[in-house]
CSV table of C-alpha atoms in Angstrom, one decimal:
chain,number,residue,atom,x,y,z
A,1,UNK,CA,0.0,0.0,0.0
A,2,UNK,CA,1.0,3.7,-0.3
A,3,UNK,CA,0.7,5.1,3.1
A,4,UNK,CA,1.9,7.8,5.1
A,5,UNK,CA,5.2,8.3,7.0
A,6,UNK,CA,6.4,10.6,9.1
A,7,UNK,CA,9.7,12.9,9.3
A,8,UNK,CA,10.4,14.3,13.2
A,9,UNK,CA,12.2,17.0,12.7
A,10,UNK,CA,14.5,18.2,11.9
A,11,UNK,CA,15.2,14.9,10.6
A,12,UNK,CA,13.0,12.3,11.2
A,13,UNK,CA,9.8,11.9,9.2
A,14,UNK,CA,7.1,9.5,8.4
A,15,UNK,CA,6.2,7.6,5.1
A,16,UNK,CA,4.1,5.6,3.2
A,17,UNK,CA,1.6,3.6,4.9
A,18,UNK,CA,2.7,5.8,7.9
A,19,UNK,CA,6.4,5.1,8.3
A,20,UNK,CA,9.1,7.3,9.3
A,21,UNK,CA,11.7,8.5,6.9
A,22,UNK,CA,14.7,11.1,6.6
A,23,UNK,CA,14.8,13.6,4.1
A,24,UNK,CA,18.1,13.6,2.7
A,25,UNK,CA,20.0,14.6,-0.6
A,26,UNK,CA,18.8,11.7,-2.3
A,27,UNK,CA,15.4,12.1,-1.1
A,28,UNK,CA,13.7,10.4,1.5
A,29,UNK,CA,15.0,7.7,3.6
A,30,UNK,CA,12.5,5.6,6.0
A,31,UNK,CA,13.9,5.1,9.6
A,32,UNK,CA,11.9,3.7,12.4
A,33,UNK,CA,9.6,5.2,14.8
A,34,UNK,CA,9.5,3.9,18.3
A,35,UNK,CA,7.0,6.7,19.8
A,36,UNK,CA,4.2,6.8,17.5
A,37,UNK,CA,1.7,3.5,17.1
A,38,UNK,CA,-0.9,3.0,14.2
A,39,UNK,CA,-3.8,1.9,16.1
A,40,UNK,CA,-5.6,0.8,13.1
A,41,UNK,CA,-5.8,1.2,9.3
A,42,UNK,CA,-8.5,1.3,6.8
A,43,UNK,CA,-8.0,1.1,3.4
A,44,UNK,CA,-9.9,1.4,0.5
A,45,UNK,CA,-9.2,0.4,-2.9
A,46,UNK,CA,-10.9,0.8,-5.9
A,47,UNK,CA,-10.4,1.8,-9.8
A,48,UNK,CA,-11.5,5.3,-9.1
A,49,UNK,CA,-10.3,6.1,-5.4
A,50,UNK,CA,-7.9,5.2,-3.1
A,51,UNK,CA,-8.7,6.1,0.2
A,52,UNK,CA,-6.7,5.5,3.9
A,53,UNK,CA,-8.1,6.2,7.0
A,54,UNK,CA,-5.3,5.7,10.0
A,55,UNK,CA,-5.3,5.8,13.4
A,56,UNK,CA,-2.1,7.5,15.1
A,57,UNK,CA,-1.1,7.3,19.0
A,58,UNK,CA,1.5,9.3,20.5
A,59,UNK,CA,2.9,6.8,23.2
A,60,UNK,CA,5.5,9.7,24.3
A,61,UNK,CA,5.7,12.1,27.1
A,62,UNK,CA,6.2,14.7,24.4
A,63,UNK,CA,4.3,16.0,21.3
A,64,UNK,CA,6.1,15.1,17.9
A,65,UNK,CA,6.4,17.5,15.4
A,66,UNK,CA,7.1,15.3,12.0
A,67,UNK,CA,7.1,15.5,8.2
A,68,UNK,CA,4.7,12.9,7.0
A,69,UNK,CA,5.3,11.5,3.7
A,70,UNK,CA,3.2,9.0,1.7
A,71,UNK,CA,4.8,7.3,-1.5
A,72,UNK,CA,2.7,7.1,-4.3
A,73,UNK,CA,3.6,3.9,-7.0
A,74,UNK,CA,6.0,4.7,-9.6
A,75,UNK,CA,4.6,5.0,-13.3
A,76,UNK,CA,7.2,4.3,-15.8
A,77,UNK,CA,7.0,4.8,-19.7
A,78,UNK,CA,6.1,2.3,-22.1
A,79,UNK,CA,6.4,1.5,-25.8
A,80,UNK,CA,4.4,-1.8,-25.0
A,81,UNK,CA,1.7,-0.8,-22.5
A,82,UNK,CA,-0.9,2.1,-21.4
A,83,UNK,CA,-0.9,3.4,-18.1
A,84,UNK,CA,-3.7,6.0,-17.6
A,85,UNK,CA,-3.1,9.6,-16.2
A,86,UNK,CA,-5.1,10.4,-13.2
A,87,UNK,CA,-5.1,13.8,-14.1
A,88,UNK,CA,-3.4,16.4,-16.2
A,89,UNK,CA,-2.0,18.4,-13.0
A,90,UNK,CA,1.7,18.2,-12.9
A,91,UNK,CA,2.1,19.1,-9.1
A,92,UNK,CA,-0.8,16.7,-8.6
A,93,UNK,CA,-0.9,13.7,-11.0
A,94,UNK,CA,-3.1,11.4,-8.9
A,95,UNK,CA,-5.2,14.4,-7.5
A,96,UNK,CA,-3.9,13.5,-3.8
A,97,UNK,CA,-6.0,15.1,-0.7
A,98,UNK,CA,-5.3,14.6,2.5
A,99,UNK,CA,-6.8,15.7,6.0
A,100,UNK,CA,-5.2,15.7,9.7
A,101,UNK,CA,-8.3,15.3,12.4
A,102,UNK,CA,-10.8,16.3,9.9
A,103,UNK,CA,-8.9,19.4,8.9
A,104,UNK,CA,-7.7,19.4,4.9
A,105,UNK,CA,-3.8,19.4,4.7
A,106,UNK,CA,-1.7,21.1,1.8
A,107,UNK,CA,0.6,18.4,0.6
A,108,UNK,CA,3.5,18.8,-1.4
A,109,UNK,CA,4.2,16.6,-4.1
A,110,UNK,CA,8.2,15.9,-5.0
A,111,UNK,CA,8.2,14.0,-8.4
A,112,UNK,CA,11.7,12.0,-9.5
A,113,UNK,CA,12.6,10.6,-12.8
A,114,UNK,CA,14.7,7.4,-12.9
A,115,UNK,CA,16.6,5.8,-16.1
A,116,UNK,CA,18.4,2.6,-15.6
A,117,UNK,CA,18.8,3.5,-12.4
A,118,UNK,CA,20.2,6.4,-12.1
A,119,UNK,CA,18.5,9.5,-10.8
A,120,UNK,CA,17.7,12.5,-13.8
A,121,UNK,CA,15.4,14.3,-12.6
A,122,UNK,CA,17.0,17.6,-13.6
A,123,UNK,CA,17.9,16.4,-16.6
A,124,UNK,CA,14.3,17.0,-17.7
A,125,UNK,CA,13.7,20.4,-16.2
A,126,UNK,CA,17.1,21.7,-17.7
A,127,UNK,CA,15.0,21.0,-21.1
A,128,UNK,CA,11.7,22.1,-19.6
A,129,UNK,CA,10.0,18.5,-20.0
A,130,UNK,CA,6.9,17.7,-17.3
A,131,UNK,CA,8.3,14.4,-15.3
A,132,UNK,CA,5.6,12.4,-16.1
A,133,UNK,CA,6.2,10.1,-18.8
A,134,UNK,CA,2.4,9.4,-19.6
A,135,UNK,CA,1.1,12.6,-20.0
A,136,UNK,CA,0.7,13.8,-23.9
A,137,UNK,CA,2.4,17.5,-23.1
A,138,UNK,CA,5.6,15.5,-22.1
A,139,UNK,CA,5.6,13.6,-25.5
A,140,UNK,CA,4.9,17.0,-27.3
A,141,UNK,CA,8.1,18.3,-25.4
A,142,UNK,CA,10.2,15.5,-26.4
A,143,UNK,CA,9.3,15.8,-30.0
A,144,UNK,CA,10.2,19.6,-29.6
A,145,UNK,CA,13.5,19.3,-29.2
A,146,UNK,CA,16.6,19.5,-31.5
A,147,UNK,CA,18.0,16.4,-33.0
A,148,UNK,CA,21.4,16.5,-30.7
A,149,UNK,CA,19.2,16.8,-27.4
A,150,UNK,CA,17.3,13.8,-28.4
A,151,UNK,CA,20.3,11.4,-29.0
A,152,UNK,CA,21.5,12.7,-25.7
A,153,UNK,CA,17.8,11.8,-24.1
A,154,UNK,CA,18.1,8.5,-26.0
A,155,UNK,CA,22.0,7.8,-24.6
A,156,UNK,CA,20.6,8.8,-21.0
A,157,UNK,CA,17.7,5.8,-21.3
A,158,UNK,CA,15.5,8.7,-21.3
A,159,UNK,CA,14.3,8.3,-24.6
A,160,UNK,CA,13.2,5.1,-27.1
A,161,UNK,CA,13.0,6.1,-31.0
A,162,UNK,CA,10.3,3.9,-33.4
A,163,UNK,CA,10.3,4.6,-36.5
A,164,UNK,CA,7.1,4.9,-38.7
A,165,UNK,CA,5.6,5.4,-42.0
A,166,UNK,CA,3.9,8.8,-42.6
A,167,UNK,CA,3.1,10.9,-46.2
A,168,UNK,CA,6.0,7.9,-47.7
A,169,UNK,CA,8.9,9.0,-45.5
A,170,UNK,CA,10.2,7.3,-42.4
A,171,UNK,CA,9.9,10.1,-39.3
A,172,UNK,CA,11.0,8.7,-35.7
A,173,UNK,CA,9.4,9.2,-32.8
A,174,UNK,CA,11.1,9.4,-29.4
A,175,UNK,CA,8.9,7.5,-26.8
A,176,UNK,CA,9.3,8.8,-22.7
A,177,UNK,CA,10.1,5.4,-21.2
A,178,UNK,CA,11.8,7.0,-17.7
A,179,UNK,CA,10.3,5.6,-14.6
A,180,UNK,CA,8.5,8.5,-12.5
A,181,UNK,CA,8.9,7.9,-8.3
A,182,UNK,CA,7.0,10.6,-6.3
A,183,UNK,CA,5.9,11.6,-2.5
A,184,UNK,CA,3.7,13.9,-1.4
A,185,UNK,CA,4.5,15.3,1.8
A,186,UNK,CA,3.5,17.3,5.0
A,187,UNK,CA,3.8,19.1,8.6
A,188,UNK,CA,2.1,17.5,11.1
A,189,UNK,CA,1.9,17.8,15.0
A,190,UNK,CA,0.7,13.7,17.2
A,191,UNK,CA,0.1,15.6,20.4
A,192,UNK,CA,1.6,13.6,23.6
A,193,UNK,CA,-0.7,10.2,24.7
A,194,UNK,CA,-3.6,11.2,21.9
A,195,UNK,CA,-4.8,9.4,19.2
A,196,UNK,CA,-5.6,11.3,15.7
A,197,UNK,CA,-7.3,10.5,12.2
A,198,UNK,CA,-5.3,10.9,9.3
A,199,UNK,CA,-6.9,10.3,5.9
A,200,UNK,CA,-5.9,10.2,2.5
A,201,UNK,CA,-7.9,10.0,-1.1
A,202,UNK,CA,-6.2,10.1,-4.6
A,203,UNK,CA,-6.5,8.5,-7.7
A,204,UNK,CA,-4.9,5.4,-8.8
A,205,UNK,CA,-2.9,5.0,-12.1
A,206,UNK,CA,-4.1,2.0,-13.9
A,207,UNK,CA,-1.9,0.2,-16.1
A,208,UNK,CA,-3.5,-1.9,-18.5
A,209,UNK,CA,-3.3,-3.7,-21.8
A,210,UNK,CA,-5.2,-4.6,-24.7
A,211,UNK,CA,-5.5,-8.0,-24.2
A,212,UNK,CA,-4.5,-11.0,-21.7
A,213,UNK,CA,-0.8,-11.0,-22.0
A,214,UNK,CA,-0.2,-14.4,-19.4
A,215,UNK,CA,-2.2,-16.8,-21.5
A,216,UNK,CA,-0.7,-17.2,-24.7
A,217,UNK,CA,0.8,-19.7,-27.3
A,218,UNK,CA,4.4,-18.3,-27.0
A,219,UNK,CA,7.1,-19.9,-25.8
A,220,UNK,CA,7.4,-17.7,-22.7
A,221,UNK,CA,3.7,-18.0,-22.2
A,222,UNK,CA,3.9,-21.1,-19.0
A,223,UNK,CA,6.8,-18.8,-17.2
A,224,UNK,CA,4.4,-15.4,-18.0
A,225,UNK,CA,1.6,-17.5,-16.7
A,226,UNK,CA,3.7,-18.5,-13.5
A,227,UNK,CA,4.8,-15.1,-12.7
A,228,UNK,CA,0.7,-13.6,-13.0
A,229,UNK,CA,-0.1,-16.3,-10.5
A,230,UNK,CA,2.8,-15.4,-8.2
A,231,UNK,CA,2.0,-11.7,-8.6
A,232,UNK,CA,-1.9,-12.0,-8.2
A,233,UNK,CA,-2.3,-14.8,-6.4
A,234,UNK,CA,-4.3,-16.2,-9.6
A,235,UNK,CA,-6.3,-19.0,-9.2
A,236,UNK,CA,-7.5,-22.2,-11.2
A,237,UNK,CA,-11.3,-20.4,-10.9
A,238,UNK,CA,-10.4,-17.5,-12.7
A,239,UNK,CA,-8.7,-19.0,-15.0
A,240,UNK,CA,-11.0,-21.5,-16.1
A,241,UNK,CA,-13.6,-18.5,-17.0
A,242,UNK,CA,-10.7,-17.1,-19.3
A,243,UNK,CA,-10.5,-20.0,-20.9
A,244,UNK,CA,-13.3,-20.8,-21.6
A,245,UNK,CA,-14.2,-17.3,-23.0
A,246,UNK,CA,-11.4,-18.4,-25.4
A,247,UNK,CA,-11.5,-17.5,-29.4
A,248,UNK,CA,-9.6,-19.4,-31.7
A,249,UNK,CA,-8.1,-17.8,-34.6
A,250,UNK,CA,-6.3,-20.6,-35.7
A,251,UNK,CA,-3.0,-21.5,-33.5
A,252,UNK,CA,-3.7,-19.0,-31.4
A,253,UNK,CA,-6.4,-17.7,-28.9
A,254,UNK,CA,-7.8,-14.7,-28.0
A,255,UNK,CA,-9.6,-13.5,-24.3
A,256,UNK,CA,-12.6,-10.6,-24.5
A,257,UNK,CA,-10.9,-9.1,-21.4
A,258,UNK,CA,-8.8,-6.3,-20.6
A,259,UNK,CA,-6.1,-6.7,-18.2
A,260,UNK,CA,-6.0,-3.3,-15.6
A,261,UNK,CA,-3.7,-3.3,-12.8
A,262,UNK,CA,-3.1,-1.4,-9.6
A,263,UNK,CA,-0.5,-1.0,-7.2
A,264,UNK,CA,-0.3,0.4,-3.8
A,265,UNK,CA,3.3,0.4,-1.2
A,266,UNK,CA,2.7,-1.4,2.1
A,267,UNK,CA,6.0,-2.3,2.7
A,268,UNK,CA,7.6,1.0,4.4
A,269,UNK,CA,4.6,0.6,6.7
A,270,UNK,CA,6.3,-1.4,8.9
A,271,UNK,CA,8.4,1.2,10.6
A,272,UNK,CA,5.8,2.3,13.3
A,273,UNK,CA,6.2,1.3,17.0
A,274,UNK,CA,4.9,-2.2,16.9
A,275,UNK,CA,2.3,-3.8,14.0
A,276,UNK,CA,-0.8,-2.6,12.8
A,277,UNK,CA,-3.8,-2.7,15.6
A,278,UNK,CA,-6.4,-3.6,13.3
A,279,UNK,CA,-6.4,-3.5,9.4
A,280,UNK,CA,-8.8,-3.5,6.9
A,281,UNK,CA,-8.2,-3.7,3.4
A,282,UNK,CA,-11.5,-3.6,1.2
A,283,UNK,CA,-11.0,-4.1,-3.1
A,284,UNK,CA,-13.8,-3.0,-5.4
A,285,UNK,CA,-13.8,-4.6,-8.8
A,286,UNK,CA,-15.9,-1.5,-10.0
A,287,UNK,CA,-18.4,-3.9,-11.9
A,288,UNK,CA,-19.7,-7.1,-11.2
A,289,UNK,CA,-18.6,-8.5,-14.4
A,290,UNK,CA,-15.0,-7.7,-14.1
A,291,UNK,CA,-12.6,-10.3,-12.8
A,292,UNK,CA,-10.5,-9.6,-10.0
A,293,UNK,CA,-7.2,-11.3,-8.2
A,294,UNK,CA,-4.9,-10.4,-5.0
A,295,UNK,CA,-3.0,-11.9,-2.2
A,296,UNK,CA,-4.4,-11.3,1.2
A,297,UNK,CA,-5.3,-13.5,4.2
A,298,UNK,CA,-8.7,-14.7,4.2
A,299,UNK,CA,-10.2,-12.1,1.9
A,300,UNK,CA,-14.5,-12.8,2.0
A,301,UNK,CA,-16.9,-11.2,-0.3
A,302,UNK,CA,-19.1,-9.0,1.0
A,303,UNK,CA,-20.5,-7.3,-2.1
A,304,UNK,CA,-21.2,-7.9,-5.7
A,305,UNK,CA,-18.1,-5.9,-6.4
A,306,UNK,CA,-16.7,-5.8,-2.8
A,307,UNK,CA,-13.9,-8.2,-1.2
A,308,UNK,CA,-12.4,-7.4,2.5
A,309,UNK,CA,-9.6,-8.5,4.3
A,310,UNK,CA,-9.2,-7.8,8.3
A,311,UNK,CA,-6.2,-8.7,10.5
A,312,UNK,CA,-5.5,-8.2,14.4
A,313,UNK,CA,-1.8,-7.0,14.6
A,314,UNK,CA,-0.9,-6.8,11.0
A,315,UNK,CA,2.6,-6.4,9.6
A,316,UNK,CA,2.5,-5.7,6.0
A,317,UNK,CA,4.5,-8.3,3.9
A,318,UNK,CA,8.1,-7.5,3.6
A,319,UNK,CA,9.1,-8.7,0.1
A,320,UNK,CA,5.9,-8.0,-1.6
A,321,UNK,CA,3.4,-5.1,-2.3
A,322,UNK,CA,-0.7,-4.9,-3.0
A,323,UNK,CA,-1.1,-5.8,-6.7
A,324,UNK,CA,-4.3,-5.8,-7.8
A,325,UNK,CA,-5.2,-7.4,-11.3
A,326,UNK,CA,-8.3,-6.3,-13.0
A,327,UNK,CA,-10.1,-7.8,-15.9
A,328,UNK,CA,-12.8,-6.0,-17.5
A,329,UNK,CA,-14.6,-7.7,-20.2
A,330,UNK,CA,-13.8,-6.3,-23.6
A,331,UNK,CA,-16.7,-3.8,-25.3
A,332,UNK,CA,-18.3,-4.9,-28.3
C-alpha cells in the first residue's frame, strides 16, 4: 500500500503507509519510529479512489512534530503498454487530498525521474520536460527538441526512437520510457498520549493492456503465466472463465478481457512502534462482471463488487506489495 510516513524534525519523518523517513540529498530515507503507534488502518481500494483512514497514537511524554510523507507507486514509460493519467495536473498527477483530524492538509508533491537506475530528474527540467512520462504534453516536449538533445535523451535511457511510415517518408518518434517515483508530503503535530485521524484520497494510475498478455501460445507463455499467479495470487477459478471465454483464430487464442492493474506500497509501513492494531483492506472490482485477483489472508466477499480482508496486529509483507489485477470484459 502507499501510506503515510512521518519525518520528526529536523530529521526524522514518516512515510508511506505511515512510516518514518529522513529527508536527505537523495530524497527520502525511511527510519523507524519507536513513539508513534498506528492503532488501526482502513484502506480502500478501488479503480476510481484510493482512500486510507489511519489511526495514530502518540505513546511519548512529548508532542512530535514530523514531516509525514506518503509514496505514491512509480509510473514508468512504455512503448508496449498504457498506463492511464489520473489527471493532467503536474504538481498533482493522482489528484492526492489529504486531512489531519478532519482538517484538509496542503501536501507537497516531490516528483523523480529514474533511467536505468540512475537519478535524472534535472535532466528533464534543464530541457523544460513535465516528469511524467504518460502525459501527452511530455511527448509534445520530447518531440520539440533539436536532434542532438534527443540522442542525448536516447543515450541517457530517457528516450526510445520507433520509427514509422507517414506521407511515404520514415519520421521517428522518441517515446518517454523513464520511470516517474513521487511523495507527497506534509507538517504535522501527534500531540503527547492522543490518538488522531489521518486520511488520504487520490487517484490510482491504472496500467493496462489490450489483451491477456499471461495466456498465450508463445514460448514464454507457462513462465508469464507462473509469474501472474505469483504476482496475483491467480487461481484455477479464474482462470478456467478465461479459458473458456477463449476465441480461436487458428493456433492461437484470444480473451474478451482487458487486463488493468493497480499497485499500492505497504511495505515501508512497517516502521511504526509495533504492528498494525487492526487492518482493513477492502477491493472493489468496479463492476460485477470484471474479474478480480490479490494476495491477502482470508479475503471474504461481501458485495457484488466488494472483497475485504481484516487482520488483528498486521505487519505488511516485507518482500511483496498490494497488486491488484483487473479484468474488465472487452466492449463490443
Amino acid at each position: 500500500m502507499a501510506g503515510a510516513l512521518l519525518f520528526a524534525l529536523p530529521l526524522d519523518l514518516a512515510l508511506a503507509n505511515d512510516t518514518m523517513a529522513q529527508l536527505g540529498t537523495q530524497g527520502l530515507t525511511f527510519v523507524r519510529s519507536d513513539r508513534i503507534e498506528m492503532r488501526s488502518e482502513d484502506l480502500f481500494v478501488s479503480p476510481d479512489e484510493i482512500r486510507i483512514t489511519y489511526q495514530f497514537h502518540n505513546n511519548g511524554p512529548d508532542d512530535e512534530d514530523v514531516l509525514v510523507a506518503f509514496p505514491m507507486p512509480d509510473i514508468e514509460g512504455s512503448m508496449d503498454f498504457m498506463t492511464s493519467a489520473p489527471t493532467d495536473d503536474p504538481q498533482n498527477l493522482f489528484g492526492f487530498t489529504t486531512t489531519f483530524e478532519g482538517k484538509p492538509v496542503s501536501a507537497t508533491f516531490h516528483p523523480y525521474a529514474f533511467a536505468a537506475g540512475i537519478e535524472r530528474t534535472q535532466v528533464l527540467l534543464d530541457h523544460k520536460i513535465p516528469l511524467a512520462p504518460h502525459l501527452a504534453a511530455t511527448h509534445d516536449a520530447v518531440q520539440a527538441l533539436d536532434e542532438p538533445t534527443k540522442r542525448t535523451l536516447r543515450g541517457l535511457g530517457l528516450v526510445m526512437p520507433t520509427e514509422y511510415e507517414e506521407d511515404g517518408k520514415t519520421r521517428i518518434d522518441d517515446i518517454p520510457i523513464w520511470l516517474l517515483r513521487s511523495t507527497y508530503s506534509w507538517h504535522a503535530s501527534f500531540p503527547a498520549g492522543k490518538t488522531v485521524t489521518v486520511e488520504h484520497r487520490y487517484k490510482p494510475s491504472l496500467g493496462a493492456t489490450a489483451g491477456v498478455t499471461f495466456l498465450t501460445e508463445t514460448e514464454d507463455g507457462p513462465a508469464r503465466l507462473a509469474a501472474t499467479r505469483q504476482k496475483y495470487c491467480l487461481d484455477d477459478d479464474i482462470l478456467t472463465r478465461l479459458k473458456a471465454s477463449g476465441v480461436k483464430d487458428g493456433a492461437w487464442t484470444s480473451y474478451p478481457y482487458v487486463e488493468n492493474w493497480i499497485s499500492y506500497i505497504w511495505s515501508t509501513g512497517a516502521n511504526w512502534a509495533g504492528t498494525v492494531g487492526h487492518f482493513t483492506l477492502t477491493v472493489d472490482k468496479g463492476d460485477p462482471k470484471n474479474l478480480v485477483s490479490f494476495c491477502g489472508e482470508n479475503v471474504r466477499k461481501i458485495g457484488p463488487t466488494l472483497f475485504r480482508m481484516e487482520a488483528e496486529n498486521w505487519s505488511p509483507p516485507w518482500d511483496r506489495e498490494l497488486e491488484i489485477l483487473l479484468l474488465v470484459p472487452q466492449r463490443p
